[in-house]
């Protein structure tokens, strides 16, 4: 029995159990992280596709299955992706699935945080509930003044973001508002606070912008007498060619916004097209899996 090429690609993903080491390079581009924290390099492994297709938590479950079990469960998922039950999986259907998986991850994360912080069980989280649960005991426990001030600064930063997410200003976040607080990259009205926080993290000289040295320092800390790696040199060129749009030697708020949340492409859409391209190797458009024929349309 021939196996659907999509299942072969994803089956390899599901059975890949060796983890890559943590990348030294930080990635502040928010929708890259949405799909996976792994680099998208199929020549090394399929972890990016694995997590993009299944979700981070579900991917961990699949890592414990045998290849046969993985393929059986993936077959059931393909049935769900085929939303109109015409035995064809198209790029729009795969895109809808990837976005559903991502929303599920966000929703499950918010559920856990609401359960942790909603002390009066009213389905909302007040700033008082959140700050008491997250910061009060830390500030009380530390006797060292610098440590206390560090946590106070973190609390003030969270409070600012909480107030931005809290549309009606009552300091009580509905589930949607709490989602905007926890995942600001998902909400257009939170974009400004994301840019502000990014600048605060990277802008070491306090001029309100990010120059190339600050940009590189956020990703890479060299060892003594260590030659600069090639990827760092590439990032310097990327800064000059694609980050610093007005060529003034630094990124302003607008350029940082464009960097951390690019507007010209959608990673979920690219991933859907990538999976179909990798699955339909013979380009005939039709693959067989048991009793079903599924056409993968590029």
PDB file of C-alpha atoms in Angstrom:
ATOM      1  CA  UNK A   1       0.000   0.000   0.000  1.00  0.00           C
ATOM      2  CA  UNK A   2       1.413   3.335  -1.055  1.00  0.00           C
ATOM      3  CA  UNK A   3       1.527   6.024   1.595  1.00  0.00           C
ATOM      4  CA  UNK A   4       0.501   9.587   0.915  1.00  0.00           C
ATOM      5  CA  UNK A   5       3.617  11.668   0.346  1.00  0.00           C
ATOM      6  CA  UNK A   6       2.382  14.235   2.822  1.00  0.00           C
ATOM      7  CA  UNK A   7       2.303  11.524   5.468  1.00  0.00           C
ATOM      8  CA  UNK A   8       5.826  10.484   4.533  1.00  0.00           C
ATOM      9  CA  UNK A   9       7.128  14.013   5.021  1.00  0.00           C
ATOM     10  CA  UNK A  10       5.263  14.476   8.262  1.00  0.00           C
ATOM     11  CA  UNK A  11       5.951  10.936   9.415  1.00  0.00           C
ATOM     12  CA  UNK A  12       9.661  11.655   9.248  1.00  0.00           C
ATOM     13  CA  UNK A  13       8.973  14.774  11.269  1.00  0.00           C
ATOM     14  CA  UNK A  14       7.025  12.872  13.884  1.00  0.00           C
ATOM     15  CA  UNK A  15       9.646  10.175  14.308  1.00  0.00           C
ATOM     16  CA  UNK A  16      12.569  12.635  14.593  1.00  0.00           C
ATOM     17  CA  UNK A  17      13.376  12.539  18.283  1.00  0.00           C
ATOM     18  CA  UNK A  18      16.856  14.060  18.489  1.00  0.00           C
ATOM     19  CA  UNK A  19      16.573  17.711  19.533  1.00  0.00           C
ATOM     20  CA  UNK A  20      18.688  20.508  18.100  1.00  0.00           C
ATOM     21  CA  UNK A  21      20.754  22.529  20.536  1.00  0.00           C
ATOM     22  CA  UNK A  22      19.391  25.881  21.577  1.00  0.00           C
ATOM     23  CA  UNK A  23      20.233  28.451  18.955  1.00  0.00           C
ATOM     24  CA  UNK A  24      22.599  31.174  20.065  1.00  0.00           C
ATOM     25  CA  UNK A  25      20.932  33.656  17.758  1.00  0.00           C
ATOM     26  CA  UNK A  26      17.780  35.248  19.180  1.00  0.00           C
ATOM     27  CA  UNK A  27      14.783  35.774  16.926  1.00  0.00           C
ATOM     28  CA  UNK A  28      12.472  38.691  17.603  1.00  0.00           C
ATOM     29  CA  UNK A  29      10.345  38.208  14.498  1.00  0.00           C
ATOM     30  CA  UNK A  30       7.135  37.210  16.202  1.00  0.00           C
ATOM     31  CA  UNK A  31       5.365  35.112  13.623  1.00  0.00           C
ATOM     32  CA  UNK A  32       8.461  32.959  13.095  1.00  0.00           C
ATOM     33  CA  UNK A  33       8.161  31.864  16.710  1.00  0.00           C
ATOM     34  CA  UNK A  34       4.441  31.263  16.277  1.00  0.00           C
ATOM     35  CA  UNK A  35       5.051  28.232  14.062  1.00  0.00           C
ATOM     36  CA  UNK A  36       8.190  26.860  15.691  1.00  0.00           C
ATOM     37  CA  UNK A  37      11.294  27.922  17.576  1.00  0.00           C
ATOM     38  CA  UNK A  38      13.412  25.744  15.274  1.00  0.00           C
ATOM     39  CA  UNK A  39      15.206  26.932  12.158  1.00  0.00           C
ATOM     40  CA  UNK A  40      13.414  26.037   8.930  1.00  0.00           C
ATOM     41  CA  UNK A  41      16.163  23.918   7.374  1.00  0.00           C
ATOM     42  CA  UNK A  42      14.962  20.600   5.949  1.00  0.00           C
ATOM     43  CA  UNK A  43      18.537  19.607   5.095  1.00  0.00           C
ATOM     44  CA  UNK A  44      19.183  19.158   8.829  1.00  0.00           C
ATOM     45  CA  UNK A  45      15.841  18.035  10.255  1.00  0.00           C
ATOM     46  CA  UNK A  46      12.086  18.518   9.984  1.00  0.00           C
ATOM     47  CA  UNK A  47      11.413  19.948  13.435  1.00  0.00           C
ATOM     48  CA  UNK A  48      10.073  23.235  12.068  1.00  0.00           C
ATOM     49  CA  UNK A  49       7.537  21.426   9.844  1.00  0.00           C
ATOM     50  CA  UNK A  50       6.819  18.998  12.668  1.00  0.00           C
ATOM     51  CA  UNK A  51       5.806  21.760  15.093  1.00  0.00           C
ATOM     52  CA  UNK A  52       4.143  23.968  12.480  1.00  0.00           C
ATOM     53  CA  UNK A  53       1.847  21.121  11.423  1.00  0.00           C
ATOM     54  CA  UNK A  54       1.100  19.591  14.824  1.00  0.00           C
ATOM     55  CA  UNK A  55       1.675  22.381  17.322  1.00  0.00           C
ATOM     56  CA  UNK A  56       4.452  22.397  19.894  1.00  0.00           C
ATOM     57  CA  UNK A  57       2.734  20.313  22.562  1.00  0.00           C
ATOM     58  CA  UNK A  58       1.219  17.785  20.152  1.00  0.00           C
ATOM     59  CA  UNK A  59       4.604  17.422  18.457  1.00  0.00           C
ATOM     60  CA  UNK A  60       6.077  16.271  21.761  1.00  0.00           C
ATOM     61  CA  UNK A  61       3.407  13.572  21.960  1.00  0.00           C
ATOM     62  CA  UNK A  62       4.176  12.378  18.450  1.00  0.00           C
ATOM     63  CA  UNK A  63       7.860  12.116  19.332  1.00  0.00           C
ATOM     64  CA  UNK A  64       6.938   9.231  21.655  1.00  0.00           C
ATOM     65  CA  UNK A  65       5.079   7.232  18.975  1.00  0.00           C
ATOM     66  CA  UNK A  66       6.411   4.585  16.636  1.00  0.00           C
ATOM     67  CA  UNK A  67       6.548   5.524  12.925  1.00  0.00           C
ATOM     68  CA  UNK A  68       3.530   3.259  12.318  1.00  0.00           C
ATOM     69  CA  UNK A  69       1.503   4.934  15.057  1.00  0.00           C
ATOM     70  CA  UNK A  70       2.530   8.356  13.802  1.00  0.00           C
ATOM     71  CA  UNK A  71       1.400   7.631  10.258  1.00  0.00           C
ATOM     72  CA  UNK A  72      -1.929   6.256  11.459  1.00  0.00           C
ATOM     73  CA  UNK A  73      -2.637   9.371  13.524  1.00  0.00           C
ATOM     74  CA  UNK A  74      -1.388  11.655  10.771  1.00  0.00           C
ATOM     75  CA  UNK A  75      -3.815   9.965   8.390  1.00  0.00           C
ATOM     76  CA  UNK A  76      -6.680  10.955  10.683  1.00  0.00           C
ATOM     77  CA  UNK A  77      -5.376  14.520  10.765  1.00  0.00           C
ATOM     78  CA  UNK A  78      -5.297  14.622   6.954  1.00  0.00           C
ATOM     79  CA  UNK A  79      -8.972  13.627   7.008  1.00  0.00           C
ATOM     80  CA  UNK A  80      -9.668  16.662   9.203  1.00  0.00           C
ATOM     81  CA  UNK A  81      -7.673  18.950   6.912  1.00  0.00           C
ATOM     82  CA  UNK A  82      -9.832  17.878   3.963  1.00  0.00           C
ATOM     83  CA  UNK A  83     -12.652  20.115   5.208  1.00  0.00           C
ATOM     84  CA  UNK A  84     -14.985  19.605   2.239  1.00  0.00           C
ATOM     85  CA  UNK A  85     -14.456  15.809   2.168  1.00  0.00           C
ATOM     86  CA  UNK A  86     -13.661  15.723  -1.543  1.00  0.00           C
ATOM     87  CA  UNK A  87     -10.533  13.581  -1.041  1.00  0.00           C
ATOM     88  CA  UNK A  88      -8.353  16.537  -2.028  1.00  0.00           C
ATOM     89  CA  UNK A  89      -6.040  18.528   0.239  1.00  0.00           C
ATOM     90  CA  UNK A  90      -5.395  22.009  -1.101  1.00  0.00           C
ATOM     91  CA  UNK A  91      -3.035  24.744   0.035  1.00  0.00           C
ATOM     92  CA  UNK A  92      -5.915  26.837   1.512  1.00  0.00           C
ATOM     93  CA  UNK A  93      -7.094  23.822   3.539  1.00  0.00           C
ATOM     94  CA  UNK A  94      -3.571  23.199   4.823  1.00  0.00           C
ATOM     95  CA  UNK A  95      -3.186  26.897   5.631  1.00  0.00           C
ATOM     96  CA  UNK A  96      -6.441  26.847   7.599  1.00  0.00           C
ATOM     97  CA  UNK A  97      -5.177  23.821   9.544  1.00  0.00           C
ATOM     98  CA  UNK A  98      -1.822  25.430  10.431  1.00  0.00           C
ATOM     99  CA  UNK A  99      -3.586  28.582  11.637  1.00  0.00           C
ATOM    100  CA  UNK A 100      -6.011  26.451  13.675  1.00  0.00           C
ATOM    101  CA  UNK A 101      -3.085  24.633  15.320  1.00  0.00           C
ATOM    102  CA  UNK A 102      -1.448  27.933  16.173  1.00  0.00           C
ATOM    103  CA  UNK A 103      -4.646  29.388  17.657  1.00  0.00           C
ATOM    104  CA  UNK A 104      -5.070  26.209  19.692  1.00  0.00           C
ATOM    105  CA  UNK A 105      -1.587  26.619  21.164  1.00  0.00           C
ATOM    106  CA  UNK A 106      -2.326  30.217  22.130  1.00  0.00           C
ATOM    107  CA  UNK A 107      -5.724  29.281  23.558  1.00  0.00           C
ATOM    108  CA  UNK A 108      -4.330  26.437  25.657  1.00  0.00           C
ATOM    109  CA  UNK A 109      -1.589  28.680  26.998  1.00  0.00           C
ATOM    110  CA  UNK A 110      -4.131  31.342  27.967  1.00  0.00           C
ATOM    111  CA  UNK A 111      -6.311  28.697  29.655  1.00  0.00           C
ATOM    112  CA  UNK A 112      -3.388  27.669  31.853  1.00  0.00           C
ATOM    113  CA  UNK A 113      -2.583  31.261  32.792  1.00  0.00           C
ATOM    114  CA  UNK A 114      -6.195  32.128  33.585  1.00  0.00           C
ATOM    115  CA  UNK A 115      -6.437  29.059  35.818  1.00  0.00           C
ATOM    116  CA  UNK A 116      -3.268  30.148  37.624  1.00  0.00           C
ATOM    117  CA  UNK A 117      -4.186  33.822  38.142  1.00  0.00           C
ATOM    118  CA  UNK A 118      -7.987  33.947  38.339  1.00  0.00           C
ATOM    119  CA  UNK A 119      -8.280  33.654  42.106  1.00  0.00           C
ATOM    120  CA  UNK A 120     -11.952  34.601  42.381  1.00  0.00           C
ATOM    121  CA  UNK A 121     -12.916  32.272  39.505  1.00  0.00           C
ATOM    122  CA  UNK A 122     -14.907  34.868  37.581  1.00  0.00           C
ATOM    123  CA  UNK A 123     -13.283  34.047  34.236  1.00  0.00           C
ATOM    124  CA  UNK A 124     -11.300  37.298  34.183  1.00  0.00           C
ATOM    125  CA  UNK A 125      -7.891  38.300  35.529  1.00  0.00           C
ATOM    126  CA  UNK A 126      -7.432  41.598  37.321  1.00  0.00           C
ATOM    127  CA  UNK A 127      -4.117  43.395  37.483  1.00  0.00           C
ATOM    128  CA  UNK A 128      -4.166  42.871  41.250  1.00  0.00           C
ATOM    129  CA  UNK A 129      -4.572  39.112  40.814  1.00  0.00           C
ATOM    130  CA  UNK A 130      -1.819  38.929  38.222  1.00  0.00           C
ATOM    131  CA  UNK A 131       0.704  41.111  40.045  1.00  0.00           C
ATOM    132  CA  UNK A 132       0.104  39.429  43.397  1.00  0.00           C
ATOM    133  CA  UNK A 133       0.580  35.966  41.903  1.00  0.00           C
ATOM    134  CA  UNK A 134       3.564  36.898  39.760  1.00  0.00           C
ATOM    135  CA  UNK A 135       5.541  39.539  41.652  1.00  0.00           C
ATOM    136  CA  UNK A 136       4.498  40.158  45.241  1.00  0.00           C
ATOM    137  CA  UNK A 137       6.237  37.134  46.757  1.00  0.00           C
ATOM    138  CA  UNK A 138       9.382  37.770  44.687  1.00  0.00           C
ATOM    139  CA  UNK A 139       9.695  41.358  45.853  1.00  0.00           C
ATOM    140  CA  UNK A 140       9.023  40.342  49.457  1.00  0.00           C
ATOM    141  CA  UNK A 141      11.501  37.440  49.412  1.00  0.00           C
ATOM    142  CA  UNK A 142      14.499  39.359  48.070  1.00  0.00           C
ATOM    143  CA  UNK A 143      16.415  41.421  50.596  1.00  0.00           C
ATOM    144  CA  UNK A 144      18.919  42.718  48.088  1.00  0.00           C
ATOM    145  CA  UNK A 145      17.816  46.165  46.921  1.00  0.00           C
ATOM    146  CA  UNK A 146      18.982  45.758  43.274  1.00  0.00           C
ATOM    147  CA  UNK A 147      17.009  42.525  42.989  1.00  0.00           C
ATOM    148  CA  UNK A 148      13.912  44.157  44.438  1.00  0.00           C
ATOM    149  CA  UNK A 149      14.204  47.043  41.988  1.00  0.00           C
ATOM    150  CA  UNK A 150      14.702  44.662  39.065  1.00  0.00           C
ATOM    151  CA  UNK A 151      11.437  42.906  39.843  1.00  0.00           C
ATOM    152  CA  UNK A 152       9.697  46.223  40.386  1.00  0.00           C
ATOM    153  CA  UNK A 153      10.838  47.315  36.931  1.00  0.00           C
ATOM    154  CA  UNK A 154       9.524  44.090  35.438  1.00  0.00           C
ATOM    155  CA  UNK A 155       6.220  44.617  37.226  1.00  0.00           C
ATOM    156  CA  UNK A 156       5.926  48.205  35.943  1.00  0.00           C
ATOM    157  CA  UNK A 157       6.603  46.989  32.412  1.00  0.00           C
ATOM    158  CA  UNK A 158       3.932  44.295  32.719  1.00  0.00           C
ATOM    159  CA  UNK A 159       1.498  46.802  34.183  1.00  0.00           C
ATOM    160  CA  UNK A 160       1.986  49.092  31.191  1.00  0.00           C
ATOM    161  CA  UNK A 161       1.312  46.203  28.816  1.00  0.00           C
ATOM    162  CA  UNK A 162      -1.673  45.072  30.895  1.00  0.00           C
ATOM    163  CA  UNK A 163      -3.204  48.563  30.690  1.00  0.00           C
ATOM    164  CA  UNK A 164      -2.659  48.617  26.928  1.00  0.00           C
ATOM    165  CA  UNK A 165      -4.443  45.278  26.565  1.00  0.00           C
ATOM    166  CA  UNK A 166      -7.257  46.356  28.912  1.00  0.00           C
ATOM    167  CA  UNK A 167      -9.494  48.196  26.450  1.00  0.00           C
ATOM    168  CA  UNK A 168     -12.068  49.493  28.924  1.00  0.00           C
ATOM    169  CA  UNK A 169      -9.484  50.588  31.477  1.00  0.00           C
ATOM    170  CA  UNK A 170     -11.021  48.824  34.481  1.00  0.00           C
ATOM    171  CA  UNK A 171      -7.820  46.875  35.241  1.00  0.00           C
ATOM    172  CA  UNK A 172      -9.755  43.638  34.867  1.00  0.00           C
ATOM    173  CA  UNK A 173      -8.824  41.687  31.761  1.00  0.00           C
ATOM    174  CA  UNK A 174     -11.427  39.627  29.986  1.00  0.00           C
ATOM    175  CA  UNK A 175     -10.147  36.450  28.408  1.00  0.00           C
ATOM    176  CA  UNK A 176      -9.560  38.252  25.109  1.00  0.00           C
ATOM    177  CA  UNK A 177      -7.790  41.143  26.833  1.00  0.00           C
ATOM    178  CA  UNK A 178      -5.666  38.723  28.842  1.00  0.00           C
ATOM    179  CA  UNK A 179      -4.771  36.961  25.592  1.00  0.00           C
ATOM    180  CA  UNK A 180      -3.636  40.327  24.181  1.00  0.00           C
ATOM    181  CA  UNK A 181      -1.531  40.847  27.310  1.00  0.00           C
ATOM    182  CA  UNK A 182       0.141  37.421  27.068  1.00  0.00           C
ATOM    183  CA  UNK A 183       0.435  37.334  23.264  1.00  0.00           C
ATOM    184  CA  UNK A 184       0.592  40.964  22.118  1.00  0.00           C
ATOM    185  CA  UNK A 185       2.017  40.001  18.733  1.00  0.00           C
ATOM    186  CA  UNK A 186      -1.411  38.559  17.870  1.00  0.00           C
ATOM    187  CA  UNK A 187      -3.245  41.891  18.161  1.00  0.00           C
ATOM    188  CA  UNK A 188      -2.820  44.951  15.976  1.00  0.00           C
ATOM    189  CA  UNK A 189      -3.676  47.337  18.809  1.00  0.00           C
ATOM    190  CA  UNK A 190      -0.759  45.926  20.834  1.00  0.00           C
ATOM    191  CA  UNK A 191       1.824  46.503  18.093  1.00  0.00           C
ATOM    192  CA  UNK A 192       3.050  49.797  19.534  1.00  0.00           C
ATOM    193  CA  UNK A 193       3.802  48.296  22.951  1.00  0.00           C
ATOM    194  CA  UNK A 194       5.676  45.409  21.302  1.00  0.00           C
ATOM    195  CA  UNK A 195       7.868  47.910  19.455  1.00  0.00           C
ATOM    196  CA  UNK A 196       8.445  49.882  22.671  1.00  0.00           C
ATOM    197  CA  UNK A 197       9.494  46.767  24.580  1.00  0.00           C
ATOM    198  CA  UNK A 198      11.809  45.688  21.760  1.00  0.00           C
ATOM    199  CA  UNK A 199      13.552  49.069  21.780  1.00  0.00           C
ATOM    200  CA  UNK A 200      13.903  48.961  25.566  1.00  0.00           C
ATOM    201  CA  UNK A 201      15.527  45.532  25.318  1.00  0.00           C
ATOM    202  CA  UNK A 202      18.033  46.408  22.603  1.00  0.00           C
ATOM    203  CA  UNK A 203      18.663  50.169  22.724  1.00  0.00           C
ATOM    204  CA  UNK A 204      21.644  50.367  25.058  1.00  0.00           C
ATOM    205  CA  UNK A 205      22.568  54.017  24.462  1.00  0.00           C
ATOM    206  CA  UNK A 206      19.031  55.245  25.115  1.00  0.00           C
ATOM    207  CA  UNK A 207      18.562  57.217  21.888  1.00  0.00           C
ATOM    208  CA  UNK A 208      15.246  55.530  21.059  1.00  0.00           C
ATOM    209  CA  UNK A 209      16.587  53.663  18.037  1.00  0.00           C
ATOM    210  CA  UNK A 210      18.676  50.547  17.298  1.00  0.00           C
ATOM    211  CA  UNK A 211      22.008  50.745  15.494  1.00  0.00           C
ATOM    212  CA  UNK A 212      23.812  47.812  13.915  1.00  0.00           C
ATOM    213  CA  UNK A 213      25.998  47.122  16.952  1.00  0.00           C
ATOM    214  CA  UNK A 214      22.976  47.009  19.267  1.00  0.00           C
ATOM    215  CA  UNK A 215      21.180  44.800  16.753  1.00  0.00           C
ATOM    216  CA  UNK A 216      24.074  42.324  16.665  1.00  0.00           C
ATOM    217  CA  UNK A 217      24.626  42.466  20.443  1.00  0.00           C
ATOM    218  CA  UNK A 218      21.042  41.288  20.966  1.00  0.00           C
ATOM    219  CA  UNK A 219      21.864  38.107  19.045  1.00  0.00           C
ATOM    220  CA  UNK A 220      25.497  37.416  19.718  1.00  0.00           C
ATOM    221  CA  UNK A 221      28.002  37.816  22.546  1.00  0.00           C
ATOM    222  CA  UNK A 222      31.543  37.065  21.323  1.00  0.00           C
ATOM    223  CA  UNK A 223      34.078  35.185  23.366  1.00  0.00           C
ATOM    224  CA  UNK A 224      37.511  36.723  23.879  1.00  0.00           C
ATOM    225  CA  UNK A 225      39.531  36.710  20.622  1.00  0.00           C
ATOM    226  CA  UNK A 226      36.778  34.775  18.860  1.00  0.00           C
ATOM    227  CA  UNK A 227      36.468  35.513  15.120  1.00  0.00           C
ATOM    228  CA  UNK A 228      33.051  36.743  14.077  1.00  0.00           C
ATOM    229  CA  UNK A 229      30.973  33.860  12.692  1.00  0.00           C
ATOM    230  CA  UNK A 230      29.732  34.042   9.129  1.00  0.00           C
ATOM    231  CA  UNK A 231      26.082  34.255  10.195  1.00  0.00           C
ATOM    232  CA  UNK A 232      26.882  37.404  12.188  1.00  0.00           C
ATOM    233  CA  UNK A 233      28.504  38.974   9.123  1.00  0.00           C
ATOM    234  CA  UNK A 234      25.402  38.029   7.169  1.00  0.00           C
ATOM    235  CA  UNK A 235      23.200  39.691   9.778  1.00  0.00           C
ATOM    236  CA  UNK A 236      25.239  42.883   9.520  1.00  0.00           C
ATOM    237  CA  UNK A 237      24.574  42.894   5.797  1.00  0.00           C
ATOM    238  CA  UNK A 238      20.902  42.134   6.410  1.00  0.00           C
ATOM    239  CA  UNK A 239      20.742  45.152   8.689  1.00  0.00           C
ATOM    240  CA  UNK A 240      22.222  47.408   6.006  1.00  0.00           C
ATOM    241  CA  UNK A 241      20.184  45.986   3.128  1.00  0.00           C
ATOM    242  CA  UNK A 242      16.805  45.177   4.684  1.00  0.00           C
ATOM    243  CA  UNK A 243      16.444  46.526   8.254  1.00  0.00           C
ATOM    244  CA  UNK A 244      17.705  50.104   7.897  1.00  0.00           C
ATOM    245  CA  UNK A 245      15.207  51.117   5.220  1.00  0.00           C
ATOM    246  CA  UNK A 246      16.038  54.839   5.137  1.00  0.00           C
ATOM    247  CA  UNK A 247      19.808  54.149   5.285  1.00  0.00           C
ATOM    248  CA  UNK A 248      20.519  56.443   8.246  1.00  0.00           C
ATOM    249  CA  UNK A 249      22.540  53.800  10.096  1.00  0.00           C
ATOM    250  CA  UNK A 250      19.852  52.801  12.612  1.00  0.00           C
ATOM    251  CA  UNK A 251      16.345  51.431  12.916  1.00  0.00           C
ATOM    252  CA  UNK A 252      13.590  53.792  14.068  1.00  0.00           C
ATOM    253  CA  UNK A 253      10.187  52.704  15.427  1.00  0.00           C
ATOM    254  CA  UNK A 254       8.704  52.210  11.983  1.00  0.00           C
ATOM    255  CA  UNK A 255      11.624  50.104  10.795  1.00  0.00           C
ATOM    256  CA  UNK A 256      11.596  48.032  13.989  1.00  0.00           C
ATOM    257  CA  UNK A 257       7.869  47.413  13.537  1.00  0.00           C
ATOM    258  CA  UNK A 258       8.512  46.223   9.992  1.00  0.00           C
ATOM    259  CA  UNK A 259      11.308  43.966  11.233  1.00  0.00           C
ATOM    260  CA  UNK A 260       9.563  42.210  14.099  1.00  0.00           C
ATOM    261  CA  UNK A 261       6.252  41.807  12.277  1.00  0.00           C
ATOM    262  CA  UNK A 262       6.818  41.908   8.521  1.00  0.00           C
ATOM    263  CA  UNK A 263       3.734  42.783   6.513  1.00  0.00           C
ATOM    264  CA  UNK A 264       4.680  41.483   3.099  1.00  0.00           C
ATOM    265  CA  UNK A 265       4.381  37.746   3.741  1.00  0.00           C
ATOM    266  CA  UNK A 266       2.651  35.191   5.920  1.00  0.00           C
ATOM    267  CA  UNK A 267       4.755  32.375   7.389  1.00  0.00           C
ATOM    268  CA  UNK A 268       1.744  30.102   7.816  1.00  0.00           C
ATOM    269  CA  UNK A 269       0.928  30.515   4.130  1.00  0.00           C
ATOM    270  CA  UNK A 270       4.540  29.845   3.138  1.00  0.00           C
ATOM    271  CA  UNK A 271       4.638  26.747   5.344  1.00  0.00           C
ATOM    272  CA  UNK A 272       1.425  25.368   3.799  1.00  0.00           C
ATOM    273  CA  UNK A 273       2.823  25.813   0.287  1.00  0.00           C
ATOM    274  CA  UNK A 274       6.176  24.353   1.381  1.00  0.00           C
ATOM    275  CA  UNK A 275       4.580  21.173   2.764  1.00  0.00           C
ATOM    276  CA  UNK A 276       2.592  20.627  -0.402  1.00  0.00           C
ATOM    277  CA  UNK A 277       5.653  21.247  -2.575  1.00  0.00           C
ATOM    278  CA  UNK A 278       7.712  18.747  -0.560  1.00  0.00           C
ATOM    279  CA  UNK A 279       4.897  16.168  -0.643  1.00  0.00           C
ATOM    280  CA  UNK A 280       4.116  16.230  -4.360  1.00  0.00           C
ATOM    281  CA  UNK A 281       7.540  15.100  -5.560  1.00  0.00           C
ATOM    282  CA  UNK A 282       6.449  13.647  -8.924  1.00  0.00           C
ATOM    283  CA  UNK A 283       4.305  16.708  -9.698  1.00  0.00           C
ATOM    284  CA  UNK A 284       1.459  14.586 -11.035  1.00  0.00           C
ATOM    285  CA  UNK A 285      -0.897  16.048  -8.469  1.00  0.00           C
ATOM    286  CA  UNK A 286      -2.463  12.812  -7.192  1.00  0.00           C
ATOM    287  CA  UNK A 287      -1.231  10.576  -4.382  1.00  0.00           C
ATOM    288  CA  UNK A 288      -2.749   7.422  -2.931  1.00  0.00           C
ATOM    289  CA  UNK A 289      -3.228   6.500   0.724  1.00  0.00           C
ATOM    290  CA  UNK A 290      -5.200   3.316   1.297  1.00  0.00           C
ATOM    291  CA  UNK A 291      -8.675   3.783  -0.192  1.00  0.00           C
ATOM    292  CA  UNK A 292      -8.397   7.582  -0.533  1.00  0.00           C
ATOM    293  CA  UNK A 293      -6.971   9.683  -3.361  1.00  0.00           C
ATOM    294  CA  UNK A 294      -5.748  13.079  -2.286  1.00  0.00           C
ATOM    295  CA  UNK A 295      -4.715  15.672  -4.804  1.00  0.00           C
ATOM    296  CA  UNK A 296      -2.053  18.058  -3.524  1.00  0.00           C
ATOM    297  CA  UNK A 297      -2.435  21.314  -5.449  1.00  0.00           C
ATOM    298  CA  UNK A 298       0.490  23.742  -5.429  1.00  0.00           C
TER     299      UNK A 298
END
